[in-house]
């Protein structure tokens, strides 16, 4: 049994956090997909809604390791 997860810095607050690279919310910066931590998603969503944009949807398991088969 193996698990997949990444450990990296949030694109907004620069705090390190672990995440599932296939499910984590992200933004594109200079052509590269960069992850957003849960705290920054919670910060951004009210601002997005106030501007008439849809909130960022966090997929189930975005911040959890995922079991993978090899």
mmCIF file of N, CA and C in Angstrom:
data_model
loop_
_atom_site.group_PDB
_atom_site.id
_atom_site.type_symbol
_atom_site.label_atom_id
_atom_site.label_comp_id
_atom_site.label_asym_id
_atom_site.label_seq_id
_atom_site.Cartn_x
_atom_site.Cartn_y
_atom_site.Cartn_z
ATOM 1 N N UNK A 1 0.852 -1.171 0.000
ATOM 2 C CA UNK A 1 0.000 0.000 0.000
ATOM 3 C C UNK A 1 0.899 1.235 0.000
ATOM 4 N N UNK A 2 0.562 2.188 -0.841
ATOM 5 C CA UNK A 2 1.319 3.433 -0.935
ATOM 6 C C UNK A 2 0.365 4.615 -0.885
ATOM 7 N N UNK A 3 0.900 5.748 -0.470
ATOM 8 C CA UNK A 3 0.117 6.969 -0.404
ATOM 9 C C UNK A 3 0.814 8.058 -1.195
ATOM 10 N N UNK A 4 0.010 8.917 -1.820
ATOM 11 C CA UNK A 4 0.527 10.025 -2.593
ATOM 12 C C UNK A 4 0.117 11.330 -1.916
ATOM 13 N N UNK A 5 1.081 12.217 -1.726
ATOM 14 C CA UNK A 5 0.797 13.578 -1.309
ATOM 15 C C UNK A 5 2.023 14.424 -1.607
ATOM 16 N N UNK A 6 1.832 15.715 -1.633
ATOM 17 C CA UNK A 6 2.929 16.659 -1.851
ATOM 18 C C UNK A 6 3.045 17.552 -0.634
ATOM 19 N N UNK A 7 4.202 18.130 -0.507
ATOM 20 C CA UNK A 7 4.447 19.100 0.544
ATOM 21 C C UNK A 7 5.057 20.311 -0.144
ATOM 22 N N UNK A 8 4.409 21.456 -0.003
ATOM 23 C CA UNK A 8 4.901 22.648 -0.670
ATOM 24 C C UNK A 8 4.387 23.901 0.012
ATOM 25 N N UNK A 9 4.715 25.038 -0.570
ATOM 26 C CA UNK A 9 4.308 26.332 -0.019
ATOM 27 C C UNK A 9 3.079 26.858 -0.739
ATOM 28 N N UNK A 10 2.198 27.495 0.018
ATOM 29 C CA UNK A 10 1.014 28.137 -0.549
ATOM 30 C C UNK A 10 1.462 29.322 -1.402
ATOM 31 N N UNK A 11 0.837 29.482 -2.552
ATOM 32 C CA UNK A 11 1.198 30.559 -3.470
ATOM 33 C C UNK A 11 0.889 31.938 -2.877
ATOM 34 N N UNK A 12 -0.084 32.036 -1.995
ATOM 35 C CA UNK A 12 -0.445 33.337 -1.428
ATOM 36 C C UNK A 12 0.305 33.652 -0.132
ATOM 37 N N UNK A 13 0.211 32.768 0.871
ATOM 38 C CA UNK A 13 0.771 33.070 2.195
ATOM 39 C C UNK A 13 2.172 32.483 2.406
ATOM 40 N N UNK A 14 2.588 31.608 1.502
ATOM 41 C CA UNK A 14 3.920 30.997 1.531
ATOM 42 C C UNK A 14 4.149 30.040 2.693
ATOM 43 N N UNK A 15 3.083 29.651 3.413
ATOM 44 C CA UNK A 15 3.232 28.663 4.487
ATOM 45 C C UNK A 15 3.306 27.266 3.875
ATOM 46 N N UNK A 16 4.144 26.402 4.424
ATOM 47 C CA UNK A 16 4.212 25.033 3.921
ATOM 48 C C UNK A 16 2.986 24.227 4.371
ATOM 49 N N UNK A 17 2.509 23.338 3.491
ATOM 50 C CA UNK A 17 1.386 22.470 3.828
ATOM 51 C C UNK A 17 1.424 21.246 2.939
ATOM 52 N N UNK A 18 0.724 20.190 3.360
ATOM 53 C CA UNK A 18 0.661 18.976 2.542
ATOM 54 C C UNK A 18 -0.664 18.961 1.791
ATOM 55 N N UNK A 19 -0.646 18.341 0.598
ATOM 56 C CA UNK A 19 -1.839 18.343 -0.239
ATOM 57 C C UNK A 19 -1.767 17.229 -1.264
ATOM 58 N N UNK A 20 -2.922 16.915 -1.821
ATOM 59 C CA UNK A 20 -3.023 15.970 -2.920
ATOM 60 C C UNK A 20 -2.847 16.790 -4.196
ATOM 61 N N UNK A 21 -1.809 16.549 -4.980
ATOM 62 C CA UNK A 21 -1.537 17.394 -6.144
ATOM 63 C C UNK A 21 -2.605 17.335 -7.234
ATOM 64 N N UNK A 22 -3.418 16.299 -7.224
ATOM 65 C CA UNK A 22 -4.468 16.181 -8.239
ATOM 66 C C UNK A 22 -5.775 16.830 -7.819
ATOM 67 N N UNK A 23 -5.896 17.216 -6.532
ATOM 68 C CA UNK A 23 -7.161 17.754 -6.027
ATOM 69 C C UNK A 23 -7.076 19.132 -5.399
ATOM 70 N N UNK A 24 -5.897 19.594 -5.081
ATOM 71 C CA UNK A 24 -5.746 20.863 -4.366
ATOM 72 C C UNK A 24 -6.176 22.038 -5.253
ATOM 73 N N UNK A 25 -6.862 23.039 -4.682
ATOM 74 C CA UNK A 25 -7.158 24.249 -5.462
ATOM 75 C C UNK A 25 -5.841 24.937 -5.828
ATOM 76 N N UNK A 26 -5.805 25.507 -7.012
ATOM 77 C CA UNK A 26 -4.567 26.144 -7.452
ATOM 78 C C UNK A 26 -4.877 27.317 -8.364
ATOM 79 N N UNK A 27 -3.843 28.121 -8.579
ATOM 80 C CA UNK A 27 -3.902 29.220 -9.534
ATOM 81 C C UNK A 27 -2.701 29.079 -10.461
ATOM 82 N N UNK A 28 -2.812 29.617 -11.655
ATOM 83 C CA UNK A 28 -1.706 29.557 -12.610
ATOM 84 C C UNK A 28 -0.895 30.842 -12.495
ATOM 85 N N UNK A 29 0.393 30.676 -12.252
ATOM 86 C CA UNK A 29 1.328 31.790 -12.138
ATOM 87 C C UNK A 29 2.466 31.531 -13.117
ATOM 88 N N UNK A 30 2.641 32.424 -14.063
ATOM 89 C CA UNK A 30 3.687 32.279 -15.080
ATOM 90 C C UNK A 30 3.646 30.910 -15.757
ATOM 91 N N UNK A 31 2.441 30.438 -16.033
ATOM 92 C CA UNK A 31 2.266 29.175 -16.734
ATOM 93 C C UNK A 31 2.391 27.936 -15.871
ATOM 94 N N UNK A 32 2.593 28.094 -14.581
ATOM 95 C CA UNK A 32 2.751 26.961 -13.666
ATOM 96 C C UNK A 32 1.606 26.939 -12.652
ATOM 97 N N UNK A 33 1.055 25.748 -12.427
ATOM 98 C CA UNK A 33 -0.028 25.581 -11.456
ATOM 99 C C UNK A 33 0.545 25.620 -10.045
ATOM 100 N N UNK A 34 0.059 26.546 -9.208
ATOM 101 C CA UNK A 34 0.563 26.729 -7.845
ATOM 102 C C UNK A 34 -0.558 26.490 -6.836
ATOM 103 N N UNK A 35 -0.294 25.742 -5.749
ATOM 104 C CA UNK A 35 -1.332 25.358 -4.797
ATOM 105 C C UNK A 35 -1.732 26.468 -3.825
ATOM 106 N N UNK A 36 -3.002 26.398 -3.383
ATOM 107 C CA UNK A 36 -3.542 27.296 -2.355
ATOM 108 C C UNK A 36 -3.878 26.477 -1.115
ATOM 109 N N UNK A 37 -3.466 26.945 0.064
ATOM 110 C CA UNK A 37 -3.795 26.246 1.303
ATOM 111 C C UNK A 37 -5.262 26.513 1.673
ATOM 112 N N UNK A 38 -5.782 25.734 2.587
ATOM 113 C CA UNK A 38 -7.186 25.854 3.001
ATOM 114 C C UNK A 38 -7.482 27.222 3.619
ATOM 115 N N UNK A 39 -6.534 27.763 4.380
ATOM 116 C CA UNK A 39 -6.747 29.086 4.989
ATOM 117 C C UNK A 39 -6.886 30.171 3.923
ATOM 118 N N UNK A 40 -6.098 30.091 2.870
ATOM 119 C CA UNK A 40 -6.169 31.100 1.815
ATOM 120 C C UNK A 40 -7.425 30.935 0.959
ATOM 121 N N UNK A 41 -7.890 29.717 0.788
ATOM 122 C CA UNK A 41 -9.168 29.508 0.090
ATOM 123 C C UNK A 41 -10.288 30.146 0.911
ATOM 124 N N UNK A 42 -10.261 29.919 2.241
ATOM 125 C CA UNK A 42 -11.282 30.509 3.124
ATOM 126 C C UNK A 42 -11.200 32.043 3.086
ATOM 127 N N UNK A 43 -10.008 32.595 2.957
ATOM 128 C CA UNK A 43 -9.837 34.041 2.860
ATOM 129 C C UNK A 43 -10.371 34.566 1.527
ATOM 130 N N UNK A 44 -10.082 33.846 0.441
ATOM 131 C CA UNK A 44 -10.416 34.318 -0.903
ATOM 132 C C UNK A 44 -11.901 34.206 -1.241
ATOM 133 N N UNK A 45 -12.574 33.180 -0.732
ATOM 134 C CA UNK A 45 -13.951 32.944 -1.164
ATOM 135 C C UNK A 45 -14.913 34.095 -0.874
ATOM 136 N N UNK A 46 -14.919 34.710 0.300
ATOM 137 C CA UNK A 46 -15.825 35.857 0.496
ATOM 138 C C UNK A 46 -15.525 37.010 -0.463
ATOM 139 N N UNK A 47 -14.260 37.232 -0.758
ATOM 140 C CA UNK A 47 -13.888 38.294 -1.700
ATOM 141 C C UNK A 47 -14.379 37.970 -3.107
ATOM 142 N N UNK A 48 -14.257 36.699 -3.506
ATOM 143 C CA UNK A 48 -14.722 36.283 -4.830
ATOM 144 C C UNK A 48 -16.234 36.459 -4.942
ATOM 145 N N UNK A 49 -16.968 36.036 -3.923
ATOM 146 C CA UNK A 49 -18.428 36.145 -3.940
ATOM 147 C C UNK A 49 -18.847 37.614 -3.993
ATOM 148 N N UNK A 50 -18.168 38.473 -3.231
ATOM 149 C CA UNK A 50 -18.480 39.910 -3.236
ATOM 150 C C UNK A 50 -18.271 40.530 -4.615
ATOM 151 N N UNK A 51 -17.354 39.960 -5.409
ATOM 152 C CA UNK A 51 -17.095 40.453 -6.758
ATOM 153 C C UNK A 51 -17.960 39.761 -7.808
ATOM 154 N N UNK A 52 -18.869 38.888 -7.362
ATOM 155 C CA UNK A 52 -19.748 38.195 -8.298
ATOM 156 C C UNK A 52 -19.132 36.953 -8.920
ATOM 157 N N UNK A 53 -17.996 36.503 -8.401
ATOM 158 C CA UNK A 53 -17.335 35.304 -8.906
ATOM 159 C C UNK A 53 -17.760 34.089 -8.075
ATOM 160 N N UNK A 54 -17.717 32.910 -8.647
ATOM 161 C CA UNK A 54 -18.058 31.728 -7.845
ATOM 162 C C UNK A 54 -16.952 31.445 -6.835
ATOM 163 N N UNK A 55 -17.312 30.896 -5.677
ATOM 164 C CA UNK A 55 -16.280 30.542 -4.704
ATOM 165 C C UNK A 55 -15.414 29.396 -5.234
ATOM 166 N N UNK A 56 -14.217 29.312 -4.738
ATOM 167 C CA UNK A 56 -13.321 28.210 -5.094
ATOM 168 C C UNK A 56 -13.865 26.941 -4.466
ATOM 169 N N UNK A 57 -14.054 25.929 -5.269
ATOM 170 C CA UNK A 57 -14.552 24.645 -4.774
ATOM 171 C C UNK A 57 -13.367 23.787 -4.359
ATOM 172 N N UNK A 58 -13.412 23.280 -3.139
ATOM 173 C CA UNK A 58 -12.355 22.401 -2.645
ATOM 174 C C UNK A 58 -12.832 20.966 -2.799
ATOM 175 N N UNK A 59 -12.123 20.198 -3.609
ATOM 176 C CA UNK A 59 -12.486 18.805 -3.827
ATOM 177 C C UNK A 59 -12.205 17.976 -2.577
ATOM 178 N N UNK A 60 -13.003 16.951 -2.383
ATOM 179 C CA UNK A 60 -12.799 16.033 -1.274
ATOM 180 C C UNK A 60 -11.395 15.447 -1.358
ATOM 181 N N UNK A 61 -10.690 15.425 -0.254
ATOM 182 C CA UNK A 61 -9.349 14.862 -0.216
ATOM 183 C C UNK A 61 -8.252 15.789 -0.700
ATOM 184 N N UNK A 62 -8.559 17.053 -0.919
ATOM 185 C CA UNK A 62 -7.563 17.988 -1.451
ATOM 186 C C UNK A 62 -6.366 18.159 -0.521
ATOM 187 N N UNK A 63 -6.588 18.025 0.773
ATOM 188 C CA UNK A 63 -5.512 18.234 1.740
ATOM 189 C C UNK A 63 -5.178 16.957 2.500
ATOM 190 N N UNK A 64 -5.523 15.815 1.921
ATOM 191 C CA UNK A 64 -5.277 14.512 2.548
ATOM 192 C C UNK A 64 -4.456 13.626 1.622
ATOM 193 N N UNK A 65 -3.647 12.720 2.180
ATOM 194 C CA UNK A 65 -2.953 11.752 1.322
ATOM 195 C C UNK A 65 -3.962 10.836 0.649
ATOM 196 N N UNK A 66 -3.607 10.343 -0.523
ATOM 197 C CA UNK A 66 -4.493 9.440 -1.270
ATOM 198 C C UNK A 66 -3.782 8.098 -1.449
ATOM 199 N N UNK A 67 -4.508 7.030 -1.156
ATOM 200 C CA UNK A 67 -3.943 5.697 -1.352
ATOM 201 C C UNK A 67 -3.870 5.411 -2.851
ATOM 202 N N UNK A 68 -2.726 4.910 -3.282
ATOM 203 C CA UNK A 68 -2.526 4.588 -4.696
ATOM 204 C C UNK A 68 -1.965 3.175 -4.817
ATOM 205 N N UNK A 69 -2.261 2.537 -5.926
ATOM 206 C CA UNK A 69 -1.747 1.189 -6.174
ATOM 207 C C UNK A 69 -0.619 1.267 -7.213
ATOM 208 N N UNK A 70 0.388 0.495 -6.996
ATOM 209 C CA UNK A 70 1.504 0.433 -7.946
ATOM 210 C C UNK A 70 1.494 -0.887 -8.654
#
